[in-house]
């Protein structure tokens, strides 16, 4: 099935217009911050309707688990990359069900209460946990995965591990076990594994960690349960794409969403 990389002025422009009206993204439009690699793939061949029907149906939506820490969960005043991703997926014909034990965004502390965003057009379920390391996710992932049984997991983990001086080897080993637990719940789960976004706090350490992600993905990927790398690091700028040097702002959220979307299209229709 042919997938064409096009400049998707559909979902991107619509979202950018909303953000601009709300004062988000600073002086430049959000689309100005997106490189060509960040712009979305759209389904554009004679079988596009067939592609869309395979991207979830009302009877069987595509179950997606956004999995990670506060970068996945986000906090009050921000909608998270998940909102933009949901918009891109639904605008391009996918019927999706975001799954997880958490809902909305965080108060900004570990184990904080959940705050739902004031919107009815966004599935706010997820598995992002403020402040969690990979080993903490590993403690609970079996329960979460068996309860929610994702078809696809979007994994962005490692930031807190690096901040708390955990070794790269131990973090990668824990991430491997997280993926193994996801497979116990669904042997055919597809995994998108992020090279995590940068931070001014530990940029060199994050860059070193990210260099190991392709090796982990290649070692775990199978025909039945493929693992693909999603580069969330390069062309993501701490100064303009975060609100606190760690967490994405509107521009950063949209960049992340676009990259996840491209990867979902590729792994689902490969």
mmCIF file of C-alpha atoms in Angstrom:
data_model
loop_
_atom_site.group_PDB
_atom_site.id
_atom_site.type_symbol
_atom_site.label_atom_id
_atom_site.label_comp_id
_atom_site.label_asym_id
_atom_site.label_seq_id
_atom_site.Cartn_x
_atom_site.Cartn_y
_atom_site.Cartn_z
ATOM 1 C CA UNK A 1 0.000 0.000 0.000
ATOM 2 C CA UNK A 2 1.492 3.285 -1.065
ATOM 3 C CA UNK A 3 1.895 6.064 1.520
ATOM 4 C CA UNK A 4 2.846 9.509 0.292
ATOM 5 C CA UNK A 5 4.623 12.072 2.432
ATOM 6 C CA UNK A 6 2.786 15.293 1.766
ATOM 7 C CA UNK A 7 2.620 18.626 3.508
ATOM 8 C CA UNK A 8 -0.546 18.018 5.430
ATOM 9 C CA UNK A 9 -2.153 21.410 5.573
ATOM 10 C CA UNK A 10 -5.353 19.759 6.725
ATOM 11 C CA UNK A 11 -5.004 18.878 10.398
ATOM 12 C CA UNK A 12 -1.867 20.960 10.938
ATOM 13 C CA UNK A 13 -3.322 24.231 9.709
ATOM 14 C CA UNK A 14 -6.571 23.717 11.552
ATOM 15 C CA UNK A 15 -4.735 23.109 14.803
ATOM 16 C CA UNK A 16 -2.374 26.007 14.204
ATOM 17 C CA UNK A 17 -5.301 28.344 13.666
ATOM 18 C CA UNK A 18 -6.811 27.306 16.961
ATOM 19 C CA UNK A 19 -3.535 27.788 18.798
ATOM 20 C CA UNK A 20 -2.989 31.167 17.178
ATOM 21 C CA UNK A 21 -6.425 32.312 18.251
ATOM 22 C CA UNK A 22 -5.620 31.240 21.796
ATOM 23 C CA UNK A 23 -2.310 33.057 21.790
ATOM 24 C CA UNK A 24 -0.251 29.849 21.728
ATOM 25 C CA UNK A 25 3.094 29.325 20.070
ATOM 26 C CA UNK A 26 4.543 32.803 20.474
ATOM 27 C CA UNK A 27 4.954 35.316 17.676
ATOM 28 C CA UNK A 28 5.312 32.832 14.815
ATOM 29 C CA UNK A 29 2.654 30.405 13.726
ATOM 30 C CA UNK A 30 2.971 26.841 14.932
ATOM 31 C CA UNK A 31 3.423 25.590 11.384
ATOM 32 C CA UNK A 32 6.536 27.758 11.055
ATOM 33 C CA UNK A 33 8.254 25.582 13.668
ATOM 34 C CA UNK A 34 7.636 22.335 11.787
ATOM 35 C CA UNK A 35 10.236 20.941 9.427
ATOM 36 C CA UNK A 36 9.150 18.878 6.439
ATOM 37 C CA UNK A 37 9.868 15.709 8.429
ATOM 38 C CA UNK A 38 7.355 16.846 11.054
ATOM 39 C CA UNK A 39 4.500 17.354 8.646
ATOM 40 C CA UNK A 40 2.059 14.522 8.504
ATOM 41 C CA UNK A 41 1.629 11.654 6.127
ATOM 42 C CA UNK A 42 -1.828 11.600 4.623
ATOM 43 C CA UNK A 43 -3.424 8.623 2.954
ATOM 44 C CA UNK A 44 -3.501 9.512 -0.720
ATOM 45 C CA UNK A 45 -3.968 6.685 -3.203
ATOM 46 C CA UNK A 46 -6.882 4.975 -4.902
ATOM 47 C CA UNK A 47 -7.372 2.676 -1.904
ATOM 48 C CA UNK A 48 -7.366 5.426 0.708
ATOM 49 C CA UNK A 49 -10.843 4.532 1.928
ATOM 50 C CA UNK A 50 -9.666 0.958 2.473
ATOM 51 C CA UNK A 51 -6.656 2.273 4.401
ATOM 52 C CA UNK A 52 -8.931 4.346 6.589
ATOM 53 C CA UNK A 53 -11.190 1.403 7.327
ATOM 54 C CA UNK A 54 -8.132 -0.502 8.525
ATOM 55 C CA UNK A 55 -7.250 2.369 10.846
ATOM 56 C CA UNK A 56 -9.991 1.392 13.264
ATOM 57 C CA UNK A 57 -13.759 1.060 12.858
ATOM 58 C CA UNK A 58 -16.696 1.993 15.041
ATOM 59 C CA UNK A 59 -17.097 -1.694 15.884
ATOM 60 C CA UNK A 60 -13.374 -2.180 16.528
ATOM 61 C CA UNK A 61 -11.465 1.056 17.129
ATOM 62 C CA UNK A 62 -7.684 1.081 17.082
ATOM 63 C CA UNK A 63 -6.654 0.916 20.748
ATOM 64 C CA UNK A 64 -3.682 3.195 21.405
ATOM 65 C CA UNK A 65 -1.871 3.466 24.748
ATOM 66 C CA UNK A 66 0.208 6.647 25.169
ATOM 67 C CA UNK A 67 2.736 5.386 27.743
ATOM 68 C CA UNK A 68 5.326 7.353 29.666
ATOM 69 C CA UNK A 69 5.889 10.075 32.215
ATOM 70 C CA UNK A 70 4.838 13.726 32.548
ATOM 71 C CA UNK A 71 5.770 14.436 28.936
ATOM 72 C CA UNK A 72 2.931 12.096 28.001
ATOM 73 C CA UNK A 73 0.590 13.195 30.781
ATOM 74 C CA UNK A 74 1.153 16.989 30.664
ATOM 75 C CA UNK A 75 -0.198 19.418 33.243
ATOM 76 C CA UNK A 76 -2.822 22.079 33.882
ATOM 77 C CA UNK A 77 -2.767 24.767 31.210
ATOM 78 C CA UNK A 78 -1.582 22.396 28.495
ATOM 79 C CA UNK A 79 -3.453 19.829 26.428
ATOM 80 C CA UNK A 80 -0.568 17.353 25.814
ATOM 81 C CA UNK A 81 0.600 15.920 22.500
ATOM 82 C CA UNK A 82 -2.265 13.450 22.877
ATOM 83 C CA UNK A 83 -4.901 16.043 21.978
ATOM 84 C CA UNK A 84 -3.137 17.015 18.748
ATOM 85 C CA UNK A 85 -2.501 13.369 17.879
ATOM 86 C CA UNK A 86 -6.134 12.464 18.439
ATOM 87 C CA UNK A 87 -7.162 15.322 16.145
ATOM 88 C CA UNK A 88 -4.746 14.231 13.407
ATOM 89 C CA UNK A 89 -5.898 10.628 13.573
ATOM 90 C CA UNK A 90 -9.607 11.373 13.514
ATOM 91 C CA UNK A 91 -9.285 14.068 10.843
ATOM 92 C CA UNK A 92 -7.539 11.503 8.636
ATOM 93 C CA UNK A 93 -10.285 8.923 9.015
ATOM 94 C CA UNK A 94 -9.026 6.760 11.873
ATOM 95 C CA UNK A 95 -11.382 5.516 14.574
ATOM 96 C CA UNK A 96 -9.289 5.292 17.721
ATOM 97 C CA UNK A 97 -9.660 4.558 21.402
ATOM 98 C CA UNK A 98 -6.915 5.963 23.618
ATOM 99 C CA UNK A 99 -6.560 3.606 26.584
ATOM 100 C CA UNK A 100 -4.973 3.710 30.026
ATOM 101 C CA UNK A 101 -5.658 4.094 33.726
ATOM 102 C CA UNK A 102 -5.093 7.867 33.738
ATOM 103 C CA UNK A 103 -7.380 10.575 32.377
ATOM 104 C CA UNK A 104 -6.724 14.206 31.499
ATOM 105 C CA UNK A 105 -3.628 15.946 32.835
ATOM 106 C CA UNK A 106 -1.683 16.140 36.092
ATOM 107 C CA UNK A 107 -1.536 18.680 38.896
ATOM 108 C CA UNK A 108 2.228 18.540 38.440
ATOM 109 C CA UNK A 109 3.258 16.151 41.210
ATOM 110 C CA UNK A 110 3.752 12.389 41.445
ATOM 111 C CA UNK A 111 0.467 10.514 41.982
ATOM 112 C CA UNK A 112 -1.456 13.779 41.606
ATOM 113 C CA UNK A 113 -5.164 13.835 41.027
ATOM 114 C CA UNK A 114 -6.309 13.939 37.439
ATOM 115 C CA UNK A 115 -7.788 17.030 35.833
ATOM 116 C CA UNK A 116 -9.920 16.544 32.750
ATOM 117 C CA UNK A 117 -9.535 19.067 29.961
ATOM 118 C CA UNK A 118 -12.628 21.107 29.220
ATOM 119 C CA UNK A 119 -13.376 19.449 25.900
ATOM 120 C CA UNK A 120 -15.681 16.695 24.742
ATOM 121 C CA UNK A 121 -13.970 15.908 21.425
ATOM 122 C CA UNK A 122 -10.856 14.210 22.761
ATOM 123 C CA UNK A 123 -10.341 10.780 24.320
ATOM 124 C CA UNK A 124 -8.319 11.675 27.423
ATOM 125 C CA UNK A 125 -7.352 8.161 28.588
ATOM 126 C CA UNK A 126 -3.625 7.458 28.723
ATOM 127 C CA UNK A 127 -0.828 5.823 30.710
ATOM 128 C CA UNK A 128 1.386 8.848 31.376
ATOM 129 C CA UNK A 129 2.543 9.171 34.989
ATOM 130 C CA UNK A 130 4.110 12.353 36.302
ATOM 131 C CA UNK A 131 7.610 11.781 37.665
ATOM 132 C CA UNK A 132 7.763 8.068 36.859
ATOM 133 C CA UNK A 133 10.923 6.244 35.833
ATOM 134 C CA UNK A 134 10.933 3.115 33.684
ATOM 135 C CA UNK A 135 11.234 0.868 36.751
ATOM 136 C CA UNK A 136 8.144 2.478 38.269
ATOM 137 C CA UNK A 137 6.172 1.936 35.067
ATOM 138 C CA UNK A 138 7.353 -1.686 35.123
ATOM 139 C CA UNK A 139 5.781 -2.209 38.561
ATOM 140 C CA UNK A 140 2.288 -1.607 37.189
ATOM 141 C CA UNK A 141 2.381 -2.205 33.448
ATOM 142 C CA UNK A 142 1.106 -5.788 33.641
ATOM 143 C CA UNK A 143 -2.090 -4.643 35.342
ATOM 144 C CA UNK A 144 -2.547 -1.683 33.003
ATOM 145 C CA UNK A 145 -1.862 -3.699 29.859
ATOM 146 C CA UNK A 146 -4.146 -6.613 30.726
ATOM 147 C CA UNK A 147 -6.950 -4.251 31.664
ATOM 148 C CA UNK A 148 -6.682 -2.100 28.533
ATOM 149 C CA UNK A 149 -5.070 -4.455 25.939
ATOM 150 C CA UNK A 150 -3.609 -1.926 23.482
ATOM 151 C CA UNK A 151 -3.133 -2.643 19.789
ATOM 152 C CA UNK A 152 -0.412 -0.013 19.713
ATOM 153 C CA UNK A 153 1.760 1.546 22.437
ATOM 154 C CA UNK A 154 3.525 4.909 22.157
ATOM 155 C CA UNK A 155 6.449 4.687 24.590
ATOM 156 C CA UNK A 156 8.290 7.840 25.691
ATOM 157 C CA UNK A 157 10.362 6.850 28.737
ATOM 158 C CA UNK A 158 13.762 7.639 30.224
ATOM 159 C CA UNK A 159 13.682 11.326 31.132
ATOM 160 C CA UNK A 160 13.236 10.885 34.877
ATOM 161 C CA UNK A 161 15.670 7.971 34.903
ATOM 162 C CA UNK A 162 18.337 10.263 33.455
ATOM 163 C CA UNK A 163 17.468 13.107 35.825
ATOM 164 C CA UNK A 164 17.821 10.701 38.766
ATOM 165 C CA UNK A 165 21.156 9.290 37.569
ATOM 166 C CA UNK A 166 19.868 5.830 36.691
ATOM 167 C CA UNK A 167 22.217 3.943 34.391
ATOM 168 C CA UNK A 168 21.363 3.697 30.707
ATOM 169 C CA UNK A 169 21.771 -0.083 30.819
ATOM 170 C CA UNK A 170 19.321 -0.522 33.689
ATOM 171 C CA UNK A 171 16.780 1.821 32.114
ATOM 172 C CA UNK A 172 16.924 0.037 28.764
ATOM 173 C CA UNK A 173 16.575 -3.327 30.510
ATOM 174 C CA UNK A 174 13.479 -2.064 32.322
ATOM 175 C CA UNK A 175 12.038 -0.750 29.070
ATOM 176 C CA UNK A 176 12.587 -4.165 27.512
ATOM 177 C CA UNK A 177 10.601 -5.727 30.338
ATOM 178 C CA UNK A 178 7.844 -3.148 29.870
ATOM 179 C CA UNK A 179 7.552 -4.213 26.229
ATOM 180 C CA UNK A 180 7.545 -7.875 27.247
ATOM 181 C CA UNK A 181 4.642 -7.197 29.612
ATOM 182 C CA UNK A 182 2.715 -5.420 26.868
ATOM 183 C CA UNK A 183 3.179 -8.514 24.702
ATOM 184 C CA UNK A 184 1.846 -10.796 27.415
ATOM 185 C CA UNK A 185 -1.397 -8.824 27.244
ATOM 186 C CA UNK A 186 -1.402 -8.740 23.431
ATOM 187 C CA UNK A 187 1.204 -10.816 21.544
ATOM 188 C CA UNK A 188 0.550 -8.728 18.415
ATOM 189 C CA UNK A 189 0.920 -5.309 20.013
ATOM 190 C CA UNK A 190 2.896 -2.863 17.902
ATOM 191 C CA UNK A 191 5.373 -0.611 19.688
ATOM 192 C CA UNK A 192 6.540 2.879 18.801
ATOM 193 C CA UNK A 193 9.621 3.640 20.901
ATOM 194 C CA UNK A 194 10.682 7.264 21.203
ATOM 195 C CA UNK A 195 14.082 8.810 21.184
ATOM 196 C CA UNK A 196 13.020 11.229 23.892
ATOM 197 C CA UNK A 197 12.777 14.999 23.605
ATOM 198 C CA UNK A 198 15.748 17.084 24.797
ATOM 199 C CA UNK A 199 16.035 19.083 27.992
ATOM 200 C CA UNK A 200 18.508 21.779 28.963
ATOM 201 C CA UNK A 201 18.977 19.929 32.245
ATOM 202 C CA UNK A 202 20.714 16.853 30.818
ATOM 203 C CA UNK A 203 20.987 17.235 27.071
ATOM 204 C CA UNK A 204 24.215 15.249 26.654
ATOM 205 C CA UNK A 205 22.941 12.381 28.772
ATOM 206 C CA UNK A 206 19.663 12.315 26.846
ATOM 207 C CA UNK A 207 21.532 12.292 23.551
ATOM 208 C CA UNK A 208 23.661 9.349 24.710
ATOM 209 C CA UNK A 209 20.551 7.502 25.873
ATOM 210 C CA UNK A 210 18.804 8.107 22.562
ATOM 211 C CA UNK A 211 21.695 6.595 20.626
ATOM 212 C CA UNK A 212 20.909 3.271 22.304
ATOM 213 C CA UNK A 213 17.203 3.246 21.428
ATOM 214 C CA UNK A 214 17.572 1.858 17.863
ATOM 215 C CA UNK A 215 19.627 -1.037 19.215
ATOM 216 C CA UNK A 216 16.896 -1.852 21.734
ATOM 217 C CA UNK A 217 14.166 -1.608 19.113
ATOM 218 C CA UNK A 218 16.023 -3.831 16.652
ATOM 219 C CA UNK A 219 16.681 -6.472 19.288
ATOM 220 C CA UNK A 220 13.012 -6.646 20.297
ATOM 221 C CA UNK A 221 11.213 -6.219 16.991
ATOM 222 C CA UNK A 222 9.435 -9.243 15.529
ATOM 223 C CA UNK A 223 7.188 -9.786 12.534
ATOM 224 C CA UNK A 224 4.233 -10.354 14.835
ATOM 225 C CA UNK A 225 5.001 -7.466 17.189
ATOM 226 C CA UNK A 226 7.179 -4.877 15.435
ATOM 227 C CA UNK A 227 9.051 -2.188 17.360
ATOM 228 C CA UNK A 228 9.851 1.040 15.531
ATOM 229 C CA UNK A 229 11.889 4.056 16.609
ATOM 230 C CA UNK A 230 10.319 7.520 16.574
ATOM 231 C CA UNK A 231 12.792 10.396 16.620
ATOM 232 C CA UNK A 232 11.343 12.974 18.992
ATOM 233 C CA UNK A 233 14.787 14.458 19.706
ATOM 234 C CA UNK A 234 16.181 16.120 16.595
ATOM 235 C CA UNK A 235 14.753 19.465 15.486
ATOM 236 C CA UNK A 236 12.963 19.744 18.827
ATOM 237 C CA UNK A 237 14.183 22.958 20.445
ATOM 238 C CA UNK A 238 14.146 23.368 24.213
ATOM 239 C CA UNK A 239 14.018 27.160 23.941
ATOM 240 C CA UNK A 240 10.934 27.308 21.710
ATOM 241 C CA UNK A 241 9.242 23.912 22.086
ATOM 242 C CA UNK A 242 9.018 23.642 25.902
ATOM 243 C CA UNK A 243 7.472 25.826 28.593
ATOM 244 C CA UNK A 244 9.927 24.910 31.374
ATOM 245 C CA UNK A 245 12.951 23.412 29.571
ATOM 246 C CA UNK A 246 11.467 19.922 30.049
ATOM 247 C CA UNK A 247 7.812 19.686 29.025
ATOM 248 C CA UNK A 248 6.463 20.540 25.562
ATOM 249 C CA UNK A 249 4.458 23.696 24.972
ATOM 250 C CA UNK A 250 1.875 24.010 22.188
ATOM 251 C CA UNK A 251 4.558 23.999 19.501
ATOM 252 C CA UNK A 252 6.367 21.032 21.039
ATOM 253 C CA UNK A 253 3.143 19.097 21.550
ATOM 254 C CA UNK A 254 2.230 19.532 17.907
ATOM 255 C CA UNK A 255 5.697 18.431 16.787
ATOM 256 C CA UNK A 256 5.458 15.316 18.913
ATOM 257 C CA UNK A 257 1.944 14.559 17.694
ATOM 258 C CA UNK A 258 2.964 14.894 14.055
ATOM 259 C CA UNK A 259 5.894 12.518 14.513
ATOM 260 C CA UNK A 260 3.765 9.969 16.344
ATOM 261 C CA UNK A 261 1.134 10.245 13.614
ATOM 262 C CA UNK A 262 3.637 9.652 10.828
ATOM 263 C CA UNK A 263 5.001 6.624 12.669
ATOM 264 C CA UNK A 264 1.520 5.215 13.297
ATOM 265 C CA UNK A 265 0.703 5.451 9.598
ATOM 266 C CA UNK A 266 3.949 3.689 8.730
ATOM 267 C CA UNK A 267 3.747 0.873 11.274
ATOM 268 C CA UNK A 268 0.044 0.237 10.731
ATOM 269 C CA UNK A 269 0.149 0.140 6.948
ATOM 270 C CA UNK A 270 3.616 -1.377 6.475
#
